[in-house]
mmCIF file of C-alpha atoms in Angstrom:
data_model
loop_
_atom_site.group_PDB
_atom_site.id
_atom_site.type_symbol
_atom_site.label_atom_id
_atom_site.label_comp_id
_atom_site.label_asym_id
_atom_site.label_seq_id
_atom_site.Cartn_x
_atom_site.Cartn_y
_atom_site.Cartn_z
ATOM 1 C CA UNK A 197 0.000 0.000 0.000
ATOM 2 C CA UNK A 198 1.136 3.530 -0.810
ATOM 3 C CA UNK A 199 -0.158 6.356 1.330
ATOM 4 C CA UNK A 200 0.042 10.017 0.507
ATOM 5 C CA UNK A 201 0.294 11.853 3.827
ATOM 6 C CA UNK A 202 -0.655 15.413 4.750
ATOM 7 C CA UNK A 203 -4.378 15.122 4.274
ATOM 8 C CA UNK A 204 -6.993 17.314 5.917
ATOM 9 C CA UNK A 205 -5.299 17.390 9.315
ATOM 10 C CA UNK A 206 -2.325 19.344 7.913
ATOM 11 C CA UNK A 207 -4.291 21.648 5.645
ATOM 12 C CA UNK A 208 -5.454 25.237 5.989
ATOM 13 C CA UNK A 209 -9.109 25.583 6.878
ATOM 14 C CA UNK A 210 -11.434 26.661 4.058
ATOM 15 C CA UNK A 211 -11.919 30.185 5.441
ATOM 16 C CA UNK A 212 -8.221 30.941 5.071
ATOM 17 C CA UNK A 213 -6.650 30.365 8.479
ATOM 18 C CA UNK A 214 -3.666 28.099 8.848
ATOM 19 C CA UNK A 215 -4.654 25.043 10.816
ATOM 20 C CA UNK A 216 -1.295 24.405 12.403
ATOM 21 C CA UNK A 217 1.582 26.730 13.108
ATOM 22 C CA UNK A 218 5.169 26.226 14.099
ATOM 23 C CA UNK A 219 6.207 27.376 17.585
ATOM 24 C CA UNK A 220 7.266 31.007 17.317
ATOM 25 C CA UNK A 221 8.105 34.028 19.397
ATOM 26 C CA UNK A 222 6.154 37.243 19.506
ATOM 27 C CA UNK A 223 2.470 38.041 19.394
ATOM 28 C CA UNK A 224 0.369 36.190 16.807
ATOM 29 C CA UNK A 225 -0.536 38.121 13.725
ATOM 30 C CA UNK A 226 -4.173 39.102 13.254
ATOM 31 C CA UNK A 227 -6.046 36.815 10.917
ATOM 32 C CA UNK A 228 -7.244 38.069 7.563
ATOM 33 C CA UNK A 229 -9.070 36.021 4.942
ATOM 34 C CA UNK A 230 -6.761 34.861 2.170
ATOM 35 C CA UNK A 231 -8.379 33.404 -0.932
ATOM 36 C CA UNK A 232 -5.263 31.419 -1.806
ATOM 37 C CA UNK A 233 -5.896 28.968 1.069
ATOM 38 C CA UNK A 234 -8.982 27.340 -0.474
ATOM 39 C CA UNK A 235 -7.052 27.230 -3.734
ATOM 40 C CA UNK A 236 -4.340 25.365 -1.839
ATOM 41 C CA UNK A 237 -6.895 22.712 -0.900
ATOM 42 C CA UNK A 238 -7.943 22.446 -4.525
ATOM 43 C CA UNK A 239 -4.337 21.971 -5.607
ATOM 44 C CA UNK A 240 -3.847 19.256 -3.012
ATOM 45 C CA UNK A 241 -6.731 17.311 -4.502
ATOM 46 C CA UNK A 242 -5.311 17.781 -7.987
ATOM 47 C CA UNK A 243 -1.802 16.783 -6.865
ATOM 48 C CA UNK A 244 -3.103 13.633 -5.202
ATOM 49 C CA UNK A 245 -5.079 12.723 -8.313
ATOM 50 C CA UNK A 246 -1.959 13.094 -10.455
ATOM 51 C CA UNK A 247 -0.008 10.796 -8.133
ATOM 52 C CA UNK A 248 -2.771 8.191 -8.227
ATOM 53 C CA UNK A 249 -3.021 8.260 -12.026
ATOM 54 C CA UNK A 250 0.770 8.058 -12.335
ATOM 55 C CA UNK A 251 0.888 4.961 -10.156
ATOM 56 C CA UNK A 252 -2.170 3.477 -11.841
ATOM 57 C CA UNK A 253 -0.658 3.670 -15.322
ATOM 58 C CA UNK A 254 3.063 3.203 -14.677
ATOM 59 C CA UNK A 255 3.464 1.014 -11.583
ATOM 60 C CA UNK A 256 0.257 -0.822 -10.703
ATOM 61 C CA UNK A 257 0.518 -3.282 -13.622
ATOM 62 C CA UNK A 258 3.830 -4.621 -12.261
ATOM 63 C CA UNK A 259 3.514 -3.945 -8.514
ATOM 64 C CA UNK A 260 -0.195 -4.500 -7.941
ATOM 65 C CA UNK A 261 -0.256 -2.009 -5.067
ATOM 66 C CA UNK A 262 -2.870 0.383 -3.752
ATOM 67 C CA UNK A 263 -2.730 4.157 -3.275
ATOM 68 C CA UNK A 264 -4.711 6.489 -1.010
ATOM 69 C CA UNK A 265 -4.436 9.746 0.942
ATOM 70 C CA UNK A 266 -4.540 10.122 4.742
ATOM 71 C CA UNK A 267 -7.584 12.164 5.767
ATOM 72 C CA UNK A 268 -7.934 13.334 9.363
ATOM 73 C CA UNK A 269 -11.332 13.903 10.919
ATOM 74 C CA UNK A 270 -13.135 14.479 14.183
ATOM 75 C CA UNK A 271 -16.558 13.250 15.282
ATOM 76 C CA UNK A 272 -19.195 15.684 16.456
ATOM 77 C CA UNK A 273 -22.608 15.388 18.100
ATOM 78 C CA UNK A 274 -25.466 17.916 18.300
ATOM 79 C CA UNK A 275 -25.908 20.007 21.421
ATOM 80 C CA UNK A 276 -29.621 19.332 21.182
ATOM 81 C CA UNK A 277 -31.524 16.850 19.063
ATOM 82 C CA UNK A 278 -32.925 19.419 16.669
ATOM 83 C CA UNK A 279 -32.874 19.389 12.874
ATOM 84 C CA UNK A 280 -30.770 22.549 12.829
ATOM 85 C CA UNK A 281 -28.073 21.141 15.115
ATOM 86 C CA UNK A 282 -27.972 17.847 13.231
ATOM 87 C CA UNK A 283 -27.450 19.738 9.976
ATOM 88 C CA UNK A 284 -24.678 21.748 11.635
ATOM 89 C CA UNK A 285 -22.943 18.491 12.574
ATOM 90 C CA UNK A 286 -23.161 17.344 8.974
ATOM 91 C CA UNK A 287 -21.759 20.682 7.869
ATOM 92 C CA UNK A 288 -18.851 20.356 10.311
ATOM 93 C CA UNK A 289 -17.899 16.959 8.901
ATOM 94 C CA UNK A 290 -18.298 18.286 5.359
ATOM 95 C CA UNK A 291 -15.936 21.185 6.067
ATOM 96 C CA UNK A 292 -13.292 18.994 7.729
ATOM 97 C CA UNK A 293 -13.425 15.570 6.076
ATOM 98 C CA UNK A 294 -15.736 16.068 3.120
ATOM 99 C CA UNK A 295 -13.602 18.867 1.668
ATOM 100 C CA UNK A 296 -11.209 16.196 0.332
ATOM 101 C CA UNK A 297 -13.165 12.960 0.735
ATOM 102 C CA UNK A 298 -16.192 13.862 -1.369
ATOM 103 C CA UNK A 299 -14.228 14.876 -4.501
ATOM 104 C CA UNK A 300 -12.230 11.643 -4.321
ATOM 105 C CA UNK A 301 -14.907 9.148 -3.302
ATOM 106 C CA UNK A 302 -18.148 10.591 -4.717
ATOM 107 C CA UNK A 303 -18.300 13.020 -7.623
ATOM 108 C CA UNK A 304 -15.090 15.034 -7.904
ATOM 109 C CA UNK A 305 -16.660 18.137 -6.343
ATOM 110 C CA UNK A 306 -16.977 19.820 -2.949
ATOM 111 C CA UNK A 307 -19.858 19.070 -0.552
ATOM 112 C CA UNK A 308 -22.960 21.170 -1.181
ATOM 113 C CA UNK A 309 -22.758 22.740 2.280
ATOM 114 C CA UNK A 310 -19.310 24.116 1.459
ATOM 115 C CA UNK A 311 -20.389 25.476 -1.901
ATOM 116 C CA UNK A 312 -23.445 27.121 -0.327
ATOM 117 C CA UNK A 313 -21.467 28.786 2.477
ATOM 118 C CA UNK A 314 -18.119 29.502 0.809
ATOM 119 C CA UNK A 315 -19.075 30.145 -2.789
ATOM 120 C CA UNK A 316 -16.941 33.300 -2.942
ATOM 121 C CA UNK A 317 -13.818 31.521 -1.633
ATOM 122 C CA UNK A 318 -13.966 28.047 -3.156
ATOM 123 C CA UNK A 319 -12.545 27.828 -6.677
ATOM 124 C CA UNK A 320 -14.727 25.680 -8.910
ATOM 125 C CA UNK A 321 -13.566 22.418 -10.400
ATOM 126 C CA UNK A 322 -14.019 22.085 -14.134
ATOM 127 C CA UNK A 323 -15.875 19.039 -15.416
ATOM 128 C CA UNK A 324 -12.574 17.618 -16.649
ATOM 129 C CA UNK A 325 -11.000 18.129 -13.210
ATOM 130 C CA UNK A 326 -13.945 16.449 -11.484
ATOM 131 C CA UNK A 327 -13.569 13.422 -13.710
ATOM 132 C CA UNK A 328 -9.805 13.404 -13.119
ATOM 133 C CA UNK A 329 -10.129 13.526 -9.294
ATOM 134 C CA UNK A 330 -13.099 11.193 -8.818
ATOM 135 C CA UNK A 331 -12.144 7.680 -7.741
ATOM 136 C CA UNK A 332 -8.460 8.390 -7.081
ATOM 137 C CA UNK A 333 -8.193 6.300 -3.904
ATOM 138 C CA UNK A 334 -8.142 2.527 -3.602
ATOM 139 C CA UNK A 335 -9.217 2.620 0.054
ATOM 140 C CA UNK A 336 -10.243 5.207 2.654
ATOM 141 C CA UNK A 337 -7.248 6.103 4.861
ATOM 142 C CA UNK A 338 -8.494 7.627 8.130
ATOM 143 C CA UNK A 339 -6.560 9.501 10.820
ATOM 144 C CA UNK A 340 -8.358 9.912 14.146
ATOM 145 C CA UNK A 341 -7.045 11.052 17.521
ATOM 146 C CA UNK A 342 -6.774 14.007 19.908
ATOM 147 C CA UNK A 343 -4.082 15.936 18.059
ATOM 148 C CA UNK A 344 -5.015 14.841 14.564
ATOM 149 C CA UNK A 345 -8.720 15.393 14.998
ATOM 150 C CA UNK A 346 -9.471 17.788 17.843
ATOM 151 C CA UNK A 347 -6.635 20.014 19.054
ATOM 152 C CA UNK A 348 -5.901 21.309 15.549
ATOM 153 C CA UNK A 349 -9.563 21.766 14.674
ATOM 154 C CA UNK A 350 -10.548 25.403 14.278
ATOM 155 C CA UNK A 351 -13.377 26.234 16.741
ATOM 156 C CA UNK A 352 -15.512 27.666 13.956
ATOM 157 C CA UNK A 353 -15.438 24.303 12.198
ATOM 158 C CA UNK A 354 -17.492 22.862 15.069
ATOM 159 C CA UNK A 355 -20.459 25.136 14.287
ATOM 160 C CA UNK A 356 -21.258 25.324 18.023
ATOM 161 C CA UNK A 357 -21.686 21.572 18.334
ATOM 162 C CA UNK A 358 -19.865 19.110 20.608
ATOM 163 C CA UNK A 359 -16.809 17.019 19.800
ATOM 164 C CA UNK A 360 -16.832 13.362 20.767
ATOM 165 C CA UNK A 361 -14.024 10.764 20.609
ATOM 166 C CA UNK A 362 -16.378 8.177 19.088
ATOM 167 C CA UNK A 363 -14.510 6.263 16.415
ATOM 168 C CA UNK A 364 -17.309 3.749 15.842
ATOM 169 C CA UNK A 365 -19.822 6.451 14.921
ATOM 170 C CA UNK A 366 -17.335 8.090 12.568
ATOM 171 C CA UNK A 367 -16.628 4.787 10.825
ATOM 172 C CA UNK A 368 -20.344 4.157 10.339
ATOM 173 C CA UNK A 369 -20.844 7.684 9.010
ATOM 174 C CA UNK A 370 -18.001 7.278 6.504
ATOM 175 C CA UNK A 371 -19.491 4.001 5.306
ATOM 176 C CA UNK A 372 -22.887 5.608 4.694
ATOM 177 C CA UNK A 373 -21.559 8.887 3.310
ATOM 178 C CA UNK A 374 -18.999 7.481 0.877
ATOM 179 C CA UNK A 375 -20.642 4.321 -0.476
ATOM 180 C CA UNK A 376 -19.104 1.794 1.913
ATOM 181 C CA UNK A 377 -15.412 2.031 1.001
ATOM 182 C CA UNK A 378 -12.730 -0.154 2.501
ATOM 183 C CA UNK A 379 -11.375 1.810 5.479
ATOM 184 C CA UNK A 380 -7.836 1.579 6.803
ATOM 185 C CA UNK A 381 -7.273 3.405 10.103
ATOM 186 C CA UNK A 382 -3.771 4.694 9.423
ATOM 187 C CA UNK A 383 -3.288 6.811 12.581
ATOM 188 C CA UNK A 384 -5.084 6.422 15.894
ATOM 189 C CA UNK A 385 -4.156 6.817 19.537
ATOM 190 C CA UNK A 386 -4.187 9.137 22.511
ATOM 191 C CA UNK A 387 -1.654 10.893 24.740
ATOM 192 C CA UNK A 388 -0.457 11.072 28.336
ATOM 193 C CA UNK A 389 1.398 13.682 30.331
ATOM 194 C CA UNK A 390 5.054 14.185 29.556
ATOM 195 C CA UNK A 391 5.892 13.144 33.122
ATOM 196 C CA UNK A 392 4.334 9.695 32.649
ATOM 197 C CA UNK A 393 6.836 6.856 32.638
ATOM 198 C CA UNK A 394 6.079 3.349 31.361
ATOM 199 C CA UNK A 395 2.770 2.800 33.131
ATOM 200 C CA UNK A 396 0.539 4.647 30.651
ATOM 201 C CA UNK A 397 -2.870 3.416 31.808
ATOM 202 C CA UNK A 398 -4.725 6.328 30.209
ATOM 203 C CA UNK A 399 -3.200 5.730 26.796
ATOM 204 C CA UNK A 400 -3.866 1.998 27.062
ATOM 205 C CA UNK A 401 -7.494 2.638 28.026
ATOM 206 C CA UNK A 402 -8.129 4.790 24.956
ATOM 207 C CA UNK A 403 -6.206 2.414 22.703
ATOM 208 C CA UNK A 404 -8.386 -0.471 23.865
ATOM 209 C CA UNK A 405 -11.501 1.692 23.546
ATOM 210 C CA UNK A 406 -10.754 2.695 19.946
ATOM 211 C CA UNK A 407 -9.851 -0.836 18.869
ATOM 212 C CA UNK A 408 -12.977 -2.232 20.525
ATOM 213 C CA UNK A 409 -15.070 0.401 18.721
ATOM 214 C CA UNK A 410 -13.426 -0.651 15.469
ATOM 215 C CA UNK A 411 -14.350 -4.275 16.121
ATOM 216 C CA UNK A 412 -17.938 -3.276 16.919
ATOM 217 C CA UNK A 413 -18.122 -1.253 13.709
ATOM 218 C CA UNK A 414 -17.028 -4.362 11.790
ATOM 219 C CA UNK A 415 -19.126 -6.972 13.591
ATOM 220 C CA UNK A 416 -22.249 -5.012 14.492
ATOM 221 C CA UNK A 417 -22.451 -2.228 11.901
ATOM 222 C CA UNK A 418 -21.071 -3.987 8.842
ATOM 223 C CA UNK A 419 -18.336 -1.404 8.193
ATOM 224 C CA UNK A 420 -15.545 -2.690 5.944
ATOM 225 C CA UNK A 421 -12.474 -1.834 8.044
ATOM 226 C CA UNK A 422 -9.399 -3.621 6.688
ATOM 227 C CA UNK A 423 -6.630 -2.460 9.017
ATOM 228 C CA UNK A 424 -5.548 -0.474 12.050
ATOM 229 C CA UNK A 425 -2.331 1.416 12.845
ATOM 230 C CA UNK A 426 -1.608 2.752 16.334
ATOM 231 C CA UNK A 427 -0.029 6.200 16.662
ATOM 232 C CA UNK A 428 2.752 6.281 17.555
ATOM 233 C CA UNK A 429 5.642 3.840 17.917
ATOM 234 C CA UNK A 430 7.762 5.930 20.300
ATOM 235 C CA UNK A 431 7.678 9.180 22.243
ATOM 236 C CA UNK A 432 8.929 12.196 20.349
ATOM 237 C CA UNK A 433 8.807 15.938 19.982
ATOM 238 C CA UNK A 434 5.218 17.098 19.435
ATOM 239 C CA UNK A 435 4.828 20.050 17.100
ATOM 240 C CA UNK A 436 2.287 21.867 19.285
ATOM 241 C CA UNK A 437 3.103 20.518 22.748
ATOM 242 C CA UNK A 438 6.850 19.961 22.654
ATOM 243 C CA UNK A 439 7.841 17.355 25.248
ATOM 244 C CA UNK A 440 4.821 18.042 27.466
ATOM 245 C CA UNK A 441 2.922 14.987 26.219
ATOM 246 C CA UNK A 442 3.810 11.443 25.188
ATOM 247 C CA UNK A 443 2.045 9.393 22.549
ATOM 248 C CA UNK A 444 4.400 6.478 21.949
ATOM 249 C CA UNK A 445 4.058 2.792 22.718
ATOM 250 C CA UNK A 446 7.731 2.908 23.720
ATOM 251 C CA UNK A 447 9.112 5.184 26.398
ATOM 252 C CA UNK A 448 12.039 7.460 25.545
ATOM 253 C CA UNK A 449 14.148 9.171 28.196
ATOM 254 C CA UNK A 450 14.935 12.399 26.381
ATOM 255 C CA UNK A 451 17.597 13.359 28.949
ATOM 256 C CA UNK A 452 19.661 10.206 28.446
ATOM 257 C CA UNK A 453 22.493 9.893 25.953
ATOM 258 C CA UNK A 454 21.445 6.688 24.202
ATOM 259 C CA UNK A 455 17.660 7.421 24.080
ATOM 260 C CA UNK A 456 16.939 3.749 24.760
ATOM 261 C CA UNK A 457 13.434 2.547 23.877
ATOM 262 C CA UNK A 458 11.511 0.789 26.660
ATOM 263 C CA UNK A 459 8.069 -0.786 26.101
ATOM 264 C CA UNK A 460 5.179 0.741 28.009
ATOM 265 C CA UNK A 461 2.109 -1.047 29.328
ATOM 266 C CA UNK A 462 0.284 -0.064 26.144
ATOM 267 C CA UNK A 463 2.986 -1.716 24.004
ATOM 268 C CA UNK A 464 2.599 -5.017 25.855
ATOM 269 C CA UNK A 465 -1.183 -4.798 25.524
ATOM 270 C CA UNK A 466 -0.943 -4.049 21.794
ATOM 271 C CA UNK A 467 1.506 -6.918 21.306
ATOM 272 C CA UNK A 468 -0.883 -9.416 22.916
ATOM 273 C CA UNK A 469 -3.785 -7.971 20.947
ATOM 274 C CA UNK A 470 -1.958 -8.556 17.655
ATOM 275 C CA UNK A 471 -0.899 -12.070 18.704
ATOM 276 C CA UNK A 472 -4.539 -12.995 19.369
ATOM 277 C CA UNK A 473 -5.845 -10.945 16.405
ATOM 278 C CA UNK A 474 -8.392 -9.306 18.678
ATOM 279 C CA UNK A 475 -9.981 -9.743 22.076
ATOM 280 C CA UNK A 476 -10.068 -13.442 23.029
ATOM 281 C CA UNK A 477 -12.641 -14.534 25.624
ATOM 282 C CA UNK A 478 -11.168 -14.506 29.111
ATOM 283 C CA UNK A 479 -12.272 -16.932 31.853
ATOM 284 C CA UNK A 480 -13.285 -14.113 34.193
ATOM 285 C CA UNK A 481 -15.556 -12.662 31.495
ATOM 286 C CA UNK A 482 -17.347 -15.882 30.591
ATOM 287 C CA UNK A 483 -21.017 -16.318 31.596
ATOM 288 C CA UNK A 484 -21.421 -18.618 34.585
ATOM 289 C CA UNK A 485 -24.357 -20.833 35.502
ATOM 290 C CA UNK A 486 -24.883 -22.957 38.606
ATOM 291 C CA UNK A 487 -26.071 -22.991 42.203
ATOM 292 C CA UNK A 488 -24.490 -22.027 45.493
ATOM 293 C CA UNK A 489 -23.655 -24.559 48.223
ATOM 294 C CA UNK A 490 -26.587 -25.940 50.226
ATOM 295 C CA UNK A 491 -25.417 -24.244 53.429
ATOM 296 C CA UNK A 492 -24.905 -20.866 51.727
ATOM 297 C CA UNK A 493 -26.591 -18.091 53.744
ATOM 298 C CA UNK A 494 -28.936 -15.540 52.145
ATOM 299 C CA UNK A 495 -30.435 -12.479 53.808
ATOM 300 C CA UNK A 496 -31.411 -8.844 53.601
ATOM 301 C CA UNK A 497 -30.554 -5.993 55.955
ATOM 302 C CA UNK A 498 -32.229 -2.745 56.875
ATOM 303 C CA UNK A 499 -31.860 -0.022 59.461
ATOM 304 C CA UNK A 500 -34.074 2.676 60.857
ATOM 305 C CA UNK A 501 -33.910 5.687 63.126
ATOM 306 C CA UNK A 502 -36.730 6.191 65.580
ATOM 307 C CA UNK A 503 -37.848 9.824 65.809
ATOM 308 C CA UNK A 504 -40.349 11.295 68.215
ATOM 309 C CA UNK A 505 -41.482 14.117 65.914
ATOM 310 C CA UNK A 506 -41.268 14.668 62.167
ATOM 311 C CA UNK A 507 -40.204 18.069 60.919
ATOM 312 C CA UNK A 508 -40.292 19.577 57.458
ATOM 313 C CA UNK A 509 -37.053 18.907 55.523
ATOM 314 C CA UNK A 510 -34.863 21.918 54.859
ATOM 315 C CA UNK A 511 -33.399 20.288 51.743
ATOM 316 C CA UNK A 512 -34.626 17.293 49.817
ATOM 317 C CA UNK A 513 -33.408 15.669 46.604
ATOM 318 C CA UNK A 514 -35.004 12.441 45.464
ATOM 319 C CA UNK A 515 -33.943 12.236 41.833
ATOM 320 C CA UNK A 516 -30.852 10.225 40.951
ATOM 321 C CA UNK A 517 -27.707 12.076 40.040
ATOM 322 C CA UNK A 518 -25.907 10.232 37.271
ATOM 323 C CA UNK A 519 -22.236 10.536 36.739
ATOM 324 C CA UNK A 520 -19.601 8.837 34.632
ATOM 325 C CA UNK A 521 -16.220 7.816 35.956
ATOM 326 C CA UNK A 522 -13.640 5.561 34.322
ATOM 327 C CA UNK A 523 -16.202 4.025 32.024
ATOM 328 C CA UNK A 524 -18.630 2.944 34.795
ATOM 329 C CA UNK A 525 -22.142 4.377 35.091
ATOM 330 C CA UNK A 526 -23.334 4.783 38.645
ATOM 331 C CA UNK A 527 -26.442 6.273 40.215
ATOM 332 C CA UNK A 528 -26.411 7.945 43.569
ATOM 333 C CA UNK A 529 -29.545 8.749 45.506
ATOM 334 C CA UNK A 530 -29.135 11.819 47.620
ATOM 335 C CA UNK A 531 -31.553 12.495 50.427
ATOM 336 C CA UNK A 532 -30.748 15.131 52.986
ATOM 337 C CA UNK A 533 -32.958 15.557 56.026
ATOM 338 C CA UNK A 534 -32.303 18.133 58.693
ATOM 339 C CA UNK A 535 -34.331 18.447 61.862
#
């Protein structure tokens, strides 16, 4: 497989602002719309199409390979379940992922929501260009993660809706939106604090979560996902965060001379996952049937407080307060009675 990098996640946003900047000194310059930025997106699509056609005619007959382009995206949910907010979510995905995905996988042209909102900035494709760009990917290469999908996302591209790290929903949306292509997840992962050593429980949790969502998308939703690549192999310098975060499966001591690589907990988990090709059933997770011993004791307990006189409560709350912690849903009943 051949993958052309620098998809949406490294591109300027359609309204003209650069989506990622190098660390610099001094105050940031005020933003002004620049029409050349949307033209840059158009040229990227044309450049990718030329690469695909070059490989298709000159190298595919002898190599038999496949070519695609890495496209980064977020997932977004409506603030409220209204038609307007749902349309805004669709627009957000159109502006971020659809800008490049629709020309390649559908009809060679921009999404309608982009053309309706940015008609003065978006340069039109000619009919010949549409035909040249359409179909220039042999599979859908998806990048999804906190830096790739969220931290670099311009706030205006959210259209006042809510981001969500839900890979399964994004995979299902791509399947429906782009005629069920084969999807290869080429970059996916999370991050931990730069002070974290080799016990990266947070990273491992998200890695397991994303891979499990991928499996559910395949088994339950019928999405044609053909591969998964964790991001990244080792800790390194992050363009926006420096050494303040770590995203590698292998720990690197940046202060040492040899920069020796040491596997983290997430690396050992990922190794076992690949060896088993998924999540094998574990004994502690298997359903269990049977009866308890004959002399096993059963019971129920209760307690009460005897009061001589009832008074009106100063504060009373009888509805459950739901909260989410570490993936477990719990309900707490709060009842305060003062006398």
